[in-house]
mmCIF file of C-alpha atoms in Angstrom:
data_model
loop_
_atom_site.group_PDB
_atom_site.id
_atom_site.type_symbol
_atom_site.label_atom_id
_atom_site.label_comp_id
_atom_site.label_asym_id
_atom_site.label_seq_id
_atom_site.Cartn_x
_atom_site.Cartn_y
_atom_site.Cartn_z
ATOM 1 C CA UNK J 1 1.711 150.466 263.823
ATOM 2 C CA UNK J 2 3.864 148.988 265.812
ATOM 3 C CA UNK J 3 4.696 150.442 269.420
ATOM 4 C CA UNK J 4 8.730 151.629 270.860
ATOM 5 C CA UNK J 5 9.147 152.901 274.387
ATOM 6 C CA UNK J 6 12.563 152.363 274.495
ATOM 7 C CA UNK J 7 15.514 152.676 272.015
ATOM 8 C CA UNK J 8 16.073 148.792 272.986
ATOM 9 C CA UNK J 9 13.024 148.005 271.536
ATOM 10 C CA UNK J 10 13.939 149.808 268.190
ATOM 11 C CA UNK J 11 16.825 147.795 267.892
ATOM 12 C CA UNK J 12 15.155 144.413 268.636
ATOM 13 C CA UNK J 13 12.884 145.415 265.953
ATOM 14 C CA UNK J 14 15.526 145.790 263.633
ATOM 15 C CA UNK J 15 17.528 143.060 264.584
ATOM 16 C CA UNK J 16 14.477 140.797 264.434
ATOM 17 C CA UNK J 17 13.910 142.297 260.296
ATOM 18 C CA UNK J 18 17.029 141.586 259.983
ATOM 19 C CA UNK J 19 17.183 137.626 260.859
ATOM 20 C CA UNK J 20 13.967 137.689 259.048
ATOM 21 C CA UNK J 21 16.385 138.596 256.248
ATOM 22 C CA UNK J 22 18.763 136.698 256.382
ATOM 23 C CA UNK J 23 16.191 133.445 256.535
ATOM 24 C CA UNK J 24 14.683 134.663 253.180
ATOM 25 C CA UNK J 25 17.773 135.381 251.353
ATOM 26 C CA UNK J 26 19.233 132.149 252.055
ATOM 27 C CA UNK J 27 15.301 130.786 251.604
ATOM 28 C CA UNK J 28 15.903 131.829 248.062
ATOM 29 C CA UNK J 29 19.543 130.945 247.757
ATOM 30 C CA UNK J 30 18.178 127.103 248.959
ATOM 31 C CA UNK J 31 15.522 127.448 245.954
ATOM 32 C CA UNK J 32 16.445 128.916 242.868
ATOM 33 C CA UNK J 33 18.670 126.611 239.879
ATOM 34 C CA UNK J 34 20.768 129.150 238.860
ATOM 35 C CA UNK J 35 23.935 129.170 240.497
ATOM 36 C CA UNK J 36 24.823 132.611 240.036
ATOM 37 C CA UNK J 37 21.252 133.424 242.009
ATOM 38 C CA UNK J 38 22.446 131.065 244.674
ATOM 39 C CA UNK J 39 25.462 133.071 245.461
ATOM 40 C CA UNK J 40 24.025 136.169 244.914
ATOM 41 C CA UNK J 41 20.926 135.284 247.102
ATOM 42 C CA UNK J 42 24.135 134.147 249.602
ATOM 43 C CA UNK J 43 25.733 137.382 249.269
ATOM 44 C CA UNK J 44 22.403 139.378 250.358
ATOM 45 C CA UNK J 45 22.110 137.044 253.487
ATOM 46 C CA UNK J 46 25.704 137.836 254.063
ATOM 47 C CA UNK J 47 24.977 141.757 253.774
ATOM 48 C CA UNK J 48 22.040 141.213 256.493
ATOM 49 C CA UNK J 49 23.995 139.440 258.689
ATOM 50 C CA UNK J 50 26.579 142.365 258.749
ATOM 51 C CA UNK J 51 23.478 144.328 259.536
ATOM 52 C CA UNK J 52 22.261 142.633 262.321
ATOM 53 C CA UNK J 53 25.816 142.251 264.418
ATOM 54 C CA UNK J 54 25.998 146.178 263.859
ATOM 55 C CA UNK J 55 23.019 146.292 265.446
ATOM 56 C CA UNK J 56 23.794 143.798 268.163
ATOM 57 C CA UNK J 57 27.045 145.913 268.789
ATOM 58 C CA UNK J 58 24.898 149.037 269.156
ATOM 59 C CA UNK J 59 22.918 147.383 271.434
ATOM 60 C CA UNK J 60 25.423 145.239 273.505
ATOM 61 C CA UNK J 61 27.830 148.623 273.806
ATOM 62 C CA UNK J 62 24.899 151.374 274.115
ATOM 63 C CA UNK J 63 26.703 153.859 271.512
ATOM 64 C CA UNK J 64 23.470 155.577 269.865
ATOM 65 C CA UNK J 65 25.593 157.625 267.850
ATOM 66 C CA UNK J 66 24.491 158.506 264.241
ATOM 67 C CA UNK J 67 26.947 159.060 261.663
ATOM 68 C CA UNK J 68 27.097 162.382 259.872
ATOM 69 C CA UNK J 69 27.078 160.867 256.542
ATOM 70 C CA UNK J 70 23.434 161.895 254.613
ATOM 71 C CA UNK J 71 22.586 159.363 252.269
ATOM 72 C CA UNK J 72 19.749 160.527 249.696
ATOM 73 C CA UNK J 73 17.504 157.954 248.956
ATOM 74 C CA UNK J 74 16.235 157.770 245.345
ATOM 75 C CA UNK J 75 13.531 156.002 245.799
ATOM 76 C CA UNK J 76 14.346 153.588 243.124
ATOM 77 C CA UNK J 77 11.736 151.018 244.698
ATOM 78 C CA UNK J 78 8.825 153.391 244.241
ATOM 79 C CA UNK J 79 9.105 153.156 240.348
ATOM 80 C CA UNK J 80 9.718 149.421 239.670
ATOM 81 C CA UNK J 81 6.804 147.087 240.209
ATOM 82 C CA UNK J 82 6.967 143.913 243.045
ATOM 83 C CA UNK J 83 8.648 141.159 241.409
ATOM 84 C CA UNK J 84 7.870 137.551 242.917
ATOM 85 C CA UNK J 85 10.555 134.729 243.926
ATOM 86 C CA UNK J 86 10.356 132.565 241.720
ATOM 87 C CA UNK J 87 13.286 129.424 240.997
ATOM 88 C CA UNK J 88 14.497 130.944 238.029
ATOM 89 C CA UNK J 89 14.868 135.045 238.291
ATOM 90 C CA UNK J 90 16.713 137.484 236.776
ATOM 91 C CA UNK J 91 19.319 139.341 238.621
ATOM 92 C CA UNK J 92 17.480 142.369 237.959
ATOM 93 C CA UNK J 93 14.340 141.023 239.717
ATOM 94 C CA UNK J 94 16.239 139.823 242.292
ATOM 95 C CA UNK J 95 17.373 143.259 243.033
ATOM 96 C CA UNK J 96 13.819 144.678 242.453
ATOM 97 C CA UNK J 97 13.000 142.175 245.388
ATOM 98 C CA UNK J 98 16.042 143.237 247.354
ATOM 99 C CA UNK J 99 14.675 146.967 247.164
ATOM 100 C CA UNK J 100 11.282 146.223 247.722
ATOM 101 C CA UNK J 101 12.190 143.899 250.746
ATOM 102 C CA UNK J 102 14.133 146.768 252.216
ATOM 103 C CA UNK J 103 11.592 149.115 251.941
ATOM 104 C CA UNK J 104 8.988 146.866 253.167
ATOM 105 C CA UNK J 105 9.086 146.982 256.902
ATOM 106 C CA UNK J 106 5.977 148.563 258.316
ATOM 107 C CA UNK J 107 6.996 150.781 261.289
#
């Protein structure tokens, strides 16, 4: 389990998952043959990288506020099954992946 002491750390953490992202998304994007994968593969990198500047911002400006917004997690992922890239999959499994990816991140 990994180890935070500050809230710096936390973020680099985060930040770090979330390059690690963005490198697999567009990973996928570089492999699959479908072209509407591609840009959806894209648009998931895209997403991450809006992730990680939010988190640079945080960061960079030192506002740890939350927001007040409580989003209820379904927990969608825990019912489907992994799916693995492949070249050719659906856009279902690609979400699958997406959720499972998300989830993923061992704290």
């Amino acid at each position: 389990m990994k180890e935070f002491n500050s809230v710096d750390d936390i973020l680099d953490f985060a930040i770090i998952n979330e390059q690690q992202a963005v490198d697999f998304y567009k990973a996928l994007a570089l492999r699959t043959n479908n072209e509407d994968m591609r840009q959806t593969f894209e648009k998931f990198a895209v997403e991450e990288i809006g992730h990680k500047a939010k988190l640079t911002k945080i960061k960079e400006e030192k506002i740890f506020t939350a927001g007040k917004e409580v989003i209820q997690d379904l927990k969608l992922s825990d019912y489907v099954d992994y799916v693995k890239p492949s070249d050719d999959m659906s856009y279902q499994d690609a979400l699958i992946l997406a959720m499972k990816r998300e989830k993923s991140y061992p704290v």
